[in-house]
Short mmCIF file of C-alpha atoms and ligand atoms in Angstrom, two decimals:
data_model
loop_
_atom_site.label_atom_id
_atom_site.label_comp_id
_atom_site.label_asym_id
_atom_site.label_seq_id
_atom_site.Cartn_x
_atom_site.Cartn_y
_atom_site.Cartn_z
CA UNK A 1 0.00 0.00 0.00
CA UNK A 2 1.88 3.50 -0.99
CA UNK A 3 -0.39 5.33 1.91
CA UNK A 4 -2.72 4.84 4.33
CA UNK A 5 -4.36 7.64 3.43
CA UNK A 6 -4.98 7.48 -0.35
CA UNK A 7 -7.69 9.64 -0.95
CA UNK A 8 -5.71 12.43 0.07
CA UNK A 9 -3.94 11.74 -3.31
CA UNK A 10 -6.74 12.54 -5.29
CA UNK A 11 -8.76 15.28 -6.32
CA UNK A 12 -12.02 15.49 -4.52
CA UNK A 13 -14.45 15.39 -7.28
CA UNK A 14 -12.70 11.53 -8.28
CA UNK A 15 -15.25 10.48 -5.53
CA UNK A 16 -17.88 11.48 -7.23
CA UNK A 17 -17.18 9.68 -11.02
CA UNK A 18 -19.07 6.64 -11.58
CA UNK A 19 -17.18 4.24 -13.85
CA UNK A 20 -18.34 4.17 -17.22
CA UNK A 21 -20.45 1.17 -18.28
CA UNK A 22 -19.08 -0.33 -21.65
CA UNK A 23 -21.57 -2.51 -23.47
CA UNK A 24 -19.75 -5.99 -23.00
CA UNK A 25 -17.02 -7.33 -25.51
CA UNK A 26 -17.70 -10.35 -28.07
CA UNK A 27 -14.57 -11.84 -26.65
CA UNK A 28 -15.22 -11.65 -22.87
CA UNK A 29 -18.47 -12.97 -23.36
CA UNK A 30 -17.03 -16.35 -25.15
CA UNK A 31 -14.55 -16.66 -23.08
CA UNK A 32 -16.30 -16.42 -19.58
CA UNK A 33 -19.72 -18.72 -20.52
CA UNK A 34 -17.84 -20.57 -22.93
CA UNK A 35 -19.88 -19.73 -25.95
CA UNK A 36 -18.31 -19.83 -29.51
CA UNK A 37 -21.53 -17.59 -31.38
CA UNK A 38 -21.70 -14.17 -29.62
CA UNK A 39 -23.95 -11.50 -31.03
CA UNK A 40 -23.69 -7.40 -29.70
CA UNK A 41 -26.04 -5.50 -29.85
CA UNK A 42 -25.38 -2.92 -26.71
CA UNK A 43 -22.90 -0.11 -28.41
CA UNK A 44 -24.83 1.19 -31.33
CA UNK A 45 -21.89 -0.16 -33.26
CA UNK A 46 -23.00 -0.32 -37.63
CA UNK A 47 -23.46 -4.07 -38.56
CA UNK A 48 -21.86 -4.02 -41.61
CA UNK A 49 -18.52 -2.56 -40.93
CA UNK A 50 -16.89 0.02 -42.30
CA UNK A 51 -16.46 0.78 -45.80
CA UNK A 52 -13.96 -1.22 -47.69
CA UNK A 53 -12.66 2.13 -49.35
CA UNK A 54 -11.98 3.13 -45.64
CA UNK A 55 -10.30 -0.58 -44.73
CA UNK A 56 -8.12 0.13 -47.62
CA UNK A 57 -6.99 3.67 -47.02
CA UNK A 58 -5.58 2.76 -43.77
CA UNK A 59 -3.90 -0.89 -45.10
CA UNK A 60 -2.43 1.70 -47.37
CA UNK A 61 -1.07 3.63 -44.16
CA UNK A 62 0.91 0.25 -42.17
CA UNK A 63 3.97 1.47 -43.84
CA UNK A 64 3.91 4.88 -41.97
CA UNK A 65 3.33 3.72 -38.41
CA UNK A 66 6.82 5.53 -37.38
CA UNK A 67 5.32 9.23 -38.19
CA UNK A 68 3.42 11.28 -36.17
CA UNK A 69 -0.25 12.19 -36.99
CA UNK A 70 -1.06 15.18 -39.04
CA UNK A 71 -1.81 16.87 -35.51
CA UNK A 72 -4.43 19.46 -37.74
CA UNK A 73 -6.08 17.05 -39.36
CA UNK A 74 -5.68 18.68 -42.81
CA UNK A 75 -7.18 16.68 -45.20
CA UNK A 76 -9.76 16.01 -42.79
CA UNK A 77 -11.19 18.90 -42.42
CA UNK A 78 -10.92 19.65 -45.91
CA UNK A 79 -13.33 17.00 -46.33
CA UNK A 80 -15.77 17.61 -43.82
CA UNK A 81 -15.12 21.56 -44.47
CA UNK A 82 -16.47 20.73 -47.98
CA UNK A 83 -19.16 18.57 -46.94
CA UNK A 84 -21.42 20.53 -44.05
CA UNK A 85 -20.19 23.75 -46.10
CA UNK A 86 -18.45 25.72 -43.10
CA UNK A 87 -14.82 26.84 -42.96
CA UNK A 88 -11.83 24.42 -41.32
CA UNK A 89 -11.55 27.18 -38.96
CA UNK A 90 -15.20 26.19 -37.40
CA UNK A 91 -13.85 22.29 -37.03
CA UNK A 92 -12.23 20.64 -34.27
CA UNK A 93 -11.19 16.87 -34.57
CA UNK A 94 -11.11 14.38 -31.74
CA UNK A 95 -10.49 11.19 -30.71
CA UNK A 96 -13.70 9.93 -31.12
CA UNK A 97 -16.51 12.94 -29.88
CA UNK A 98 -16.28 11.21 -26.22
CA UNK A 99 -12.73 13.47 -26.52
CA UNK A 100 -14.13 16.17 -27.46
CA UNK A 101 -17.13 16.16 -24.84
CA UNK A 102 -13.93 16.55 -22.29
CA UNK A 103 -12.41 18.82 -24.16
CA UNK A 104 -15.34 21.36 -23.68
CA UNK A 105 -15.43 20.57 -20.16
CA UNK A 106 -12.16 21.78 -19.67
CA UNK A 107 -12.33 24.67 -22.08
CA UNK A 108 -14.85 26.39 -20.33
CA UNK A 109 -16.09 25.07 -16.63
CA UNK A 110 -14.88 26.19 -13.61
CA UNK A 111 -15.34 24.84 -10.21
CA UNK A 112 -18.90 25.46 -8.64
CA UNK A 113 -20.17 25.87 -12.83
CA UNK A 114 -23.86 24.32 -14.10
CA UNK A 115 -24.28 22.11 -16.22
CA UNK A 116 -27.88 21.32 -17.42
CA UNK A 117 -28.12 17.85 -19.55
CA UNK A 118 -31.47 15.81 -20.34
CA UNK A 119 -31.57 12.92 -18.36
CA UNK A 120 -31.67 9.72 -19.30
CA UNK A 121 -29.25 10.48 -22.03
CA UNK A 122 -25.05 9.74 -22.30
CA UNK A 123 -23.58 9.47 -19.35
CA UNK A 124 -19.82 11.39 -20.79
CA UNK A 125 -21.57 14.81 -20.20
CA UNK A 126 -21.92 13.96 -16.47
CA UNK A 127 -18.55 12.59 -16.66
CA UNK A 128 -16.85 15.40 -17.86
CA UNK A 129 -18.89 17.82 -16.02
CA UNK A 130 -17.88 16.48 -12.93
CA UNK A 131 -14.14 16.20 -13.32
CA UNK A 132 -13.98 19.62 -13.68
CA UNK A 133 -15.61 20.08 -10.46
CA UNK A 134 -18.96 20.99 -12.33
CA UNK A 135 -22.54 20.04 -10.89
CA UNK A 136 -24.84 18.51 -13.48
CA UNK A 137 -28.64 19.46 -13.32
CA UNK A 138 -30.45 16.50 -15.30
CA UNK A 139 -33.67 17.30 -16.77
CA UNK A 140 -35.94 14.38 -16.76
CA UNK A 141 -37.33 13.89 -20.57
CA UNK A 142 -41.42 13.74 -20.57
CA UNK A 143 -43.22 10.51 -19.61
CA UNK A 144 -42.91 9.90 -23.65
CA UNK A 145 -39.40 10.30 -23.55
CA UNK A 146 -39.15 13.35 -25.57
CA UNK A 147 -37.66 16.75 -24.62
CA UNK A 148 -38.74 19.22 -22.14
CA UNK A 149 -37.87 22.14 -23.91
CA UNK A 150 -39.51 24.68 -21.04
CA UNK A 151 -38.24 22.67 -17.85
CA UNK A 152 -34.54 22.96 -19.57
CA UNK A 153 -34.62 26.61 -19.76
CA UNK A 154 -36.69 27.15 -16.53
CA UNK A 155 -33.17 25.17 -14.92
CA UNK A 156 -30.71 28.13 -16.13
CA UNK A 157 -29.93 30.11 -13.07
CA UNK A 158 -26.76 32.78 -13.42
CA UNK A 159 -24.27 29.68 -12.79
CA UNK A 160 -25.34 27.77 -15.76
CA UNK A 161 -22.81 27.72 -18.28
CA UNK A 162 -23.06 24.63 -20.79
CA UNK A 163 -26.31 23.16 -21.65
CA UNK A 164 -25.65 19.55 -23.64
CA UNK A 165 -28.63 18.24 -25.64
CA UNK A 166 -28.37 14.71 -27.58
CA UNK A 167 -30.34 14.11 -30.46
CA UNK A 168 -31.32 11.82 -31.20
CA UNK A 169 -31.19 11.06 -27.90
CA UNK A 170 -29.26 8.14 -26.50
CA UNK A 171 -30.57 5.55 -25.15
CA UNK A 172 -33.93 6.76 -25.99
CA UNK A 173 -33.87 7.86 -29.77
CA UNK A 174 -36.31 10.48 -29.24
CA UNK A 175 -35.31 13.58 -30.62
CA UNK A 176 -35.39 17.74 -29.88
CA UNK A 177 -37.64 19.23 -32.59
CA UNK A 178 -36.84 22.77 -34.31
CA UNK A 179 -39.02 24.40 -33.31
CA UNK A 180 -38.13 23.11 -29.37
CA UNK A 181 -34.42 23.56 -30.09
CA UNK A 182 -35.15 27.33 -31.46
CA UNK A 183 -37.19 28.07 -28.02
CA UNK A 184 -34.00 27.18 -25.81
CA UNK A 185 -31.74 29.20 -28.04
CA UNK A 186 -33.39 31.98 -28.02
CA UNK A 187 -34.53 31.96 -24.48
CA UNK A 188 -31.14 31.33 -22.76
CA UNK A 189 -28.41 34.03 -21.69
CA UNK A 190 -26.13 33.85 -24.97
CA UNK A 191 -23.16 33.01 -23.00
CA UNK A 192 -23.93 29.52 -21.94
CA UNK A 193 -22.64 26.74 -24.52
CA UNK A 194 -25.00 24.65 -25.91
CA UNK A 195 -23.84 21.16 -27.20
CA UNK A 196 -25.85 19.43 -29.13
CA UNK A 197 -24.71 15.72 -29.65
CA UNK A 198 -25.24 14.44 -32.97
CA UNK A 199 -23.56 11.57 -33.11
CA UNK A 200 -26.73 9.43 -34.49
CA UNK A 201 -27.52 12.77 -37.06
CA UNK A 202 -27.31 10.63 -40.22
CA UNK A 203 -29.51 7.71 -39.06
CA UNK A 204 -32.50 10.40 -38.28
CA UNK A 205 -35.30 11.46 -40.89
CA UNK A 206 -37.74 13.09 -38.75
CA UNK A 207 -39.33 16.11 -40.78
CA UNK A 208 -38.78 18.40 -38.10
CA UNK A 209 -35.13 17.56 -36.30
CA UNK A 210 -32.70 19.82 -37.10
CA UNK A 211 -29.42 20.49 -38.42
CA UNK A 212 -27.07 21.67 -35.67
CA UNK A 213 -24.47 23.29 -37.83
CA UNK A 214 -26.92 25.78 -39.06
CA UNK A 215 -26.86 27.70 -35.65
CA UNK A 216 -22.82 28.42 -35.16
CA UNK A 217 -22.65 31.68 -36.51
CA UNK A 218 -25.71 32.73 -34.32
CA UNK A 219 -25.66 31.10 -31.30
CA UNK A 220 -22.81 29.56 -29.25
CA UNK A 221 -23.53 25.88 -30.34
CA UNK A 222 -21.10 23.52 -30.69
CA UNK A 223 -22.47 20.31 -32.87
CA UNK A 224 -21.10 17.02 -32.53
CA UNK A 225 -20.82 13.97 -34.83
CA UNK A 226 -18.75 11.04 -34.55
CA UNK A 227 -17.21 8.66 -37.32
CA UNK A 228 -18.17 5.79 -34.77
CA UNK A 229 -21.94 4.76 -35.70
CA UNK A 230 -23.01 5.49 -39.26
CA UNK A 231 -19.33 5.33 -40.63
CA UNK A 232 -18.72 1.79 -38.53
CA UNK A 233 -15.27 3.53 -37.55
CA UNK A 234 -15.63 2.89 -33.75
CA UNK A 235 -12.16 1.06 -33.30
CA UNK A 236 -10.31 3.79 -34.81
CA UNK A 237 -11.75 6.44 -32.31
CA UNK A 238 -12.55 9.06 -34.31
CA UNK A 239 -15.50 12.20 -34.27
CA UNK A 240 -15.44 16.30 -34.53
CA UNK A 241 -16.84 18.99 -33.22
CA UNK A 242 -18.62 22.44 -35.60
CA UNK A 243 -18.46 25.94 -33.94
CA UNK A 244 -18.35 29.18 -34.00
CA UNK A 245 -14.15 29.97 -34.50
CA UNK A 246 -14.12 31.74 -31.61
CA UNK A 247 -14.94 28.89 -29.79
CA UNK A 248 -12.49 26.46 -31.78
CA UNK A 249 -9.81 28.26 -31.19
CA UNK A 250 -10.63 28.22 -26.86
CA UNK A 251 -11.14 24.29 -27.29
CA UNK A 252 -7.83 23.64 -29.16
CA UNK A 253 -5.95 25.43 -26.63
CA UNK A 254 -7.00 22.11 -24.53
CA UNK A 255 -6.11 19.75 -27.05
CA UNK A 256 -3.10 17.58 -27.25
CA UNK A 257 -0.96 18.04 -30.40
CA UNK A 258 -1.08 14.38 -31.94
CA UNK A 259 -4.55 13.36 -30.55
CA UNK A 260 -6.48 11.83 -33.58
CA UNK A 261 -4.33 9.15 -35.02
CA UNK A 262 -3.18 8.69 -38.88
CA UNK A 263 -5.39 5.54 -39.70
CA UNK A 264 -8.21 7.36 -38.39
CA UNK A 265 -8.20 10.31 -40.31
CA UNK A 266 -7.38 8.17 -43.68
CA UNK A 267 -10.11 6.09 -43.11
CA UNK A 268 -12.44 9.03 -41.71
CA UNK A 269 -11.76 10.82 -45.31
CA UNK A 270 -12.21 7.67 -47.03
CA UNK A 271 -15.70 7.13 -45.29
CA UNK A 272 -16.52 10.81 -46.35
CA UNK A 273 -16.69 9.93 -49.79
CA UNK A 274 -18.58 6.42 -49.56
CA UNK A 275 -22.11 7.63 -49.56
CA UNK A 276 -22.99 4.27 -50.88
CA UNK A 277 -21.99 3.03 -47.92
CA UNK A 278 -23.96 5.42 -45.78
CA UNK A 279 -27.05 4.98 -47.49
CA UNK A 280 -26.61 0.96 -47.30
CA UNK A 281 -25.82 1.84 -42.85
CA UNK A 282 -28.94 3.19 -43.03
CA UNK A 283 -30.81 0.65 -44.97
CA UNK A 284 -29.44 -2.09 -42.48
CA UNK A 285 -31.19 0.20 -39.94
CA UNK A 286 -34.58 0.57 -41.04
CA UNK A 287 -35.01 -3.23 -41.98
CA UNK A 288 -34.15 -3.67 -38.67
CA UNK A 289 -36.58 -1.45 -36.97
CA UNK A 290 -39.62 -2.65 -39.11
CA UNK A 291 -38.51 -6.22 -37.96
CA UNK A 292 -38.10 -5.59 -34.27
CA UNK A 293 -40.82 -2.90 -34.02
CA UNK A 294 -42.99 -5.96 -35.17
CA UNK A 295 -41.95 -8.54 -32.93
CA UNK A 296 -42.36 -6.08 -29.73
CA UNK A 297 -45.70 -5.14 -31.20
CA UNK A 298 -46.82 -8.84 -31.12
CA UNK A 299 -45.58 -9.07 -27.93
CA UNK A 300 -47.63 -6.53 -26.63
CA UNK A 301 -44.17 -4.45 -25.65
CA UNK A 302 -44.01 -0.61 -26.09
CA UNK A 303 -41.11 0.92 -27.37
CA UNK A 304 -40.26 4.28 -28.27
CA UNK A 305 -40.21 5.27 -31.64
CA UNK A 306 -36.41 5.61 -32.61
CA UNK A 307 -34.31 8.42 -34.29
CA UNK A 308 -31.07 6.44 -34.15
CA UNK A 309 -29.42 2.86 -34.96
CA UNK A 310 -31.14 1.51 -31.37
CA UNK A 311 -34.25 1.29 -29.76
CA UNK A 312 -35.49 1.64 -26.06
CA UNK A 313 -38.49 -0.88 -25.12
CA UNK A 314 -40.21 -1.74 -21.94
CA UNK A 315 -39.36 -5.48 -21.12
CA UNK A 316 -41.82 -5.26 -18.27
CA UNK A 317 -39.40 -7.51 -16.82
CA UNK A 318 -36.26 -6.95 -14.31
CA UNK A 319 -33.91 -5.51 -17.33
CA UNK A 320 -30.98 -7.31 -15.38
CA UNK A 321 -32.41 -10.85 -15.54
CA UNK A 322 -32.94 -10.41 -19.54
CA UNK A 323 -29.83 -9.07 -19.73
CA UNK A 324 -28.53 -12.34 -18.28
CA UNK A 325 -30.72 -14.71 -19.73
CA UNK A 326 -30.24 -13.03 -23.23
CA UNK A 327 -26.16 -13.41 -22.33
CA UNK A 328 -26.20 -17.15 -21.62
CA UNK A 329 -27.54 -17.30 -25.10
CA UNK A 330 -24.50 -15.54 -26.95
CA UNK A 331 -26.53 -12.13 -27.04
CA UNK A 332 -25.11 -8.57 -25.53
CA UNK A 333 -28.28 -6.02 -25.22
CA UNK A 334 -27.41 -3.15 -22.51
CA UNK A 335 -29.98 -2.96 -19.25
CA UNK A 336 -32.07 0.71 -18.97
CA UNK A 337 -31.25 0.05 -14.73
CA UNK A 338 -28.08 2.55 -16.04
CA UNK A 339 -30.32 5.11 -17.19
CA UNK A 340 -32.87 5.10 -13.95
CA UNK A 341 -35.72 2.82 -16.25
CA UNK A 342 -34.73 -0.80 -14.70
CA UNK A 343 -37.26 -2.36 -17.16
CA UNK A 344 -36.20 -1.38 -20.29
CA UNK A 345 -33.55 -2.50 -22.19
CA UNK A 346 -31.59 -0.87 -25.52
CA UNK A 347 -31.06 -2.75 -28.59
CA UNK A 348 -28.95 -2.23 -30.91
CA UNK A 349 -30.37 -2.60 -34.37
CA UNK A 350 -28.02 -5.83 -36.38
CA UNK A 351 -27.94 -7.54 -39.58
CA UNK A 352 -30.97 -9.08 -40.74
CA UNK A 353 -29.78 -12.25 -39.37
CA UNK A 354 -28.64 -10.94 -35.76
CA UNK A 355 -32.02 -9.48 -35.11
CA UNK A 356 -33.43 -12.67 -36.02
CA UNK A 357 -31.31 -14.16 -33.97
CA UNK A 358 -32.08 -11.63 -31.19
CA UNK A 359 -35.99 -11.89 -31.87
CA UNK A 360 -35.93 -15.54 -31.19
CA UNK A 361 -33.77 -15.59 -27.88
CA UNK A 362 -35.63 -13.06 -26.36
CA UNK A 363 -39.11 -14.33 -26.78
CA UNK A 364 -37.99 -17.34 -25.31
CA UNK A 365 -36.73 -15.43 -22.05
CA UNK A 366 -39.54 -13.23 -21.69
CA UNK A 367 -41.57 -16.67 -21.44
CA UNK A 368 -39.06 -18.04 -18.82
CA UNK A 369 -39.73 -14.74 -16.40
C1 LIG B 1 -24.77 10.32 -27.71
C2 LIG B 1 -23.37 9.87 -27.90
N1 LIG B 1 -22.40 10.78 -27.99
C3 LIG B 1 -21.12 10.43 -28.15
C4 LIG B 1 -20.76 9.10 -28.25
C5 LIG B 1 -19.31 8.77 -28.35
O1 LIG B 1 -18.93 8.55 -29.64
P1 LIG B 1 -17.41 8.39 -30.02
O2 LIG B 1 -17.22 6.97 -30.37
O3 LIG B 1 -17.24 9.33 -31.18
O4 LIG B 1 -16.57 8.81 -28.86
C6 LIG B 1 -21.73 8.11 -28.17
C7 LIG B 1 -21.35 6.70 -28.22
O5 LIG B 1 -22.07 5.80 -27.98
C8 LIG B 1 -23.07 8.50 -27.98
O6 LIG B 1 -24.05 7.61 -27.87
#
C-alpha cells in the first residue's frame, strides 16, 4: 500500500465519477460462458462494418506507423469543411466525440459551474462535467421520452454555463424538434454553450429535427458527430466537433498536439466519400426497426419510436435478468437500470440475421420470467 491515506492523493471530485459502463465485448463474453456464437447489440456499433474504401486507405497507411499524426487534421477537415459547407476554422477533430465532450469541459467550466443535460441520455456529459468540479442538473425527458424544452430553460440560473442536448437522444432515440431547439436558443443568456450531440444525425429522418451546424454563426452551439456509428469507424476512435471559430480556437488550446491518429483520419476521409456506404448503414437500420418494431408489437411491448441505430423498449421484466438470460444465449443487449428505467432494455439494431437471432432468444426469455 503507498499510503494509508490514499484519498488524500486525489482530487475530490474523483469520488464522485461513476465508472463508465461499456456494453460488453464479443470476446469476454465467449470466453467467460464458454460460448463460440456471440452477437452485440449494446454499443450502437453499424453491422456491416466500415467501408472497404476506408479498410483500404488505412492498409495503405501500415507502412507509416513511425510518423506522427497530421496533428491538424488537414485533409480532414478539408473534407468535412467541404461537406457541411463551413470553414476548417469552425472544425475541431477528436479522438472519437467522447474526446471532445472533455475537451469542452475543460475549455470552459470552472469549479462550482452548471451544467444542465437531459436525463436519461449519455452518461460522458456527467462525466466530464464532474471532473472539472462541475454540478450537473439533469432534466428528466417527458413521460414519452421526448424533450422538455420549457423545464430545460426554466433550470438556467446565473451559474449555468453549458447546456448539452443529444439528439437523437441516446438511449432513448427520441429527438429535440426545431421548433423546441429554437425556443432554448433563443430563451437562454447567450453566454452559456449549448452542445448538441449528434452523433446518431445521419440515421434520423424526422421532418422536423434539425441540423445543428446551421446555428454556429448565431448562437454559441457547438455540434457534434462522430465517425463511430453510421461510418462503422468505432475502433479507430474518431468524431469532430462544428463551432463558431471563436470557440475552436478556446477548445484547441486544450487539445493535445497528436490526438487523432493517422489511420483514423485516412479512413475518416475515405468514409466521407462512400455515400454508398452510408445509405446501405442506413438501410441495415430501417429493416431492422420494421422487424423488431414488429416482434415487440406482437408481444404486446411498447417501445419508443427511434431516431437512431437503437431502440429503447419496456421489457416489463427486471432488465438485469434479460440481460442475463439473453447473455447465456450468446446475445449482448445493454440494461435501462443505467439510465434510472430498470425495465427497459436498448437494442442495438443488427444484420438481418442478428435481429433474427435476437428476436428468437428473447421471446424465449420473456416466457421463462
Ligand atoms: C450520444 C453519444 N455521444 C457520443 C458518443 C461517443 O462517440 P465516439 O465513439 O465518437 O466517442 C456516443 C457513443 O455511444 C453517444 O451515444
Amino acid at each position: 500500500m503507498v499510503s494509508k491515506n490514499l484519498s488524500r492523493f486525489v482530487r475530490n471530485c474523483l469520488h464522485d465519477l461513476k465508472p463508465y459502463v461499456p456494453g460488453k465485448p464479443i470476446e469476454e463474453v465467449k470466453r467467460e460462458l464458454g460460448l463460440t456464437e456471440v452477437i452485440k447489440l449494446a454499443s450502437n456499433e453499424n453491422p456491416i462494418g466500415a467501408s472497404e474504401a476506408s479498410k483500404e486507405a488505412t492498409r495503405k497507411l501500415l507502412d507509416n506507423s513511425h510518423i506522427y499524426p497530421d496533428g491538424n487534421c488537414y485533409e480532414l477537415k478539408q473534407a468535412l469543411a467541404q461537406k457541411l459547407n463551413i470553414s476548417t476554422e469552425e472544425l475541431i477533430v477528436g479522438n472519437g466525440s467522447d474526446e471532445i465532450i472533455k475537451l469542452l469541459a475543460e475549455a470552459f467550466l470552472n469549479q462550482g459551474d452548471e451544467v444542465i443535460a437531459p436525463t436519461p441520455s449519455f452518461s460522458e456529459y456527467w462525466f466530464a462535467a464532474t471532473v472539472m468540479n462541475a454540478t450537473v442538473k439533469g432534466i428528466p425527458l417527458k413521460s414519452d421520452f421526448t424533450y422538455d424544452a420549457d423545464a430545460m430553460i426554466g433550470a438556467v440560473t446565473p451559474k449555468t454555463k453549458m447546456m448539452f442536448l443529444c439528439s437523437p437522444n441516446n438511449p432513448t432515440g427520441t429527438y429535440l424538434a426545431k421548433t423546441e431547439l429554437e425556443k432554448i436558443l433563443t430563451s437562454i443568456p447567450n453566454d452559456i454553450v449549448v452542445v448538441i450531440d449528434e452523433a446518431y444525425f445521419e440515421y434520423a429522418d424526422a421532418q422536423d429535427y434539425p441540423d445543428g451546424v446551421q446555428y454556429i454563426q448565431d448562437y454559441p452551439v457547438v455540434v457534434l458527430r462522430t465517425f463511430s456509428k453510421i461510418y462503422g469507424l468505432a475502433a479507430y476512435r474518431v468524431g469532430y466537433g462544428v463551432a463558431h471559430k471563436d470557440l475552436i480556437h478556446y477548445i484547441n488550446r486544450v487539445r493535445e498536439p497528436f490526438n487523432v491518429n493517422s489511420f483514423a483520419q485516412v479512413a475518416a476521409v475515405a468514409a466521407l466519400a462512400d455515400e454508398k456506404h452510408v445509405q446501405q448503414s442506413k438501410k441495415v437500420v430501417e429493416d431492422g426497426k420494421a422487424l423488431l418494431y414488429k416482434a415487440f408489437e406482437e408481444l404486446g411491448l411498447t417501445y419508443i419510436p427511434s431516431q437512431a441505430n437503437f431502440v429503447f423498449v419496456d421489457t416489463k421484466k427486471d432488465s438485469k435478468q434479460v440481460f442475463t438470460k439473453l447473455l447465456h444465449r450468446g446475445v449482448i443487449i445493454r440494461t435501462g437500470d443505467i439510465f434510472g428505467q430498470p425495465t427497459y432494455i436498448r437494442v442495438t439494431f443488427g444484420t438481418q440475421k442478428e435481429n433474427e437471432t435476437f428476436i428468437k432468444e428473447f421471446r424465449e426469455v420473456l416466457a421463462e420470467l
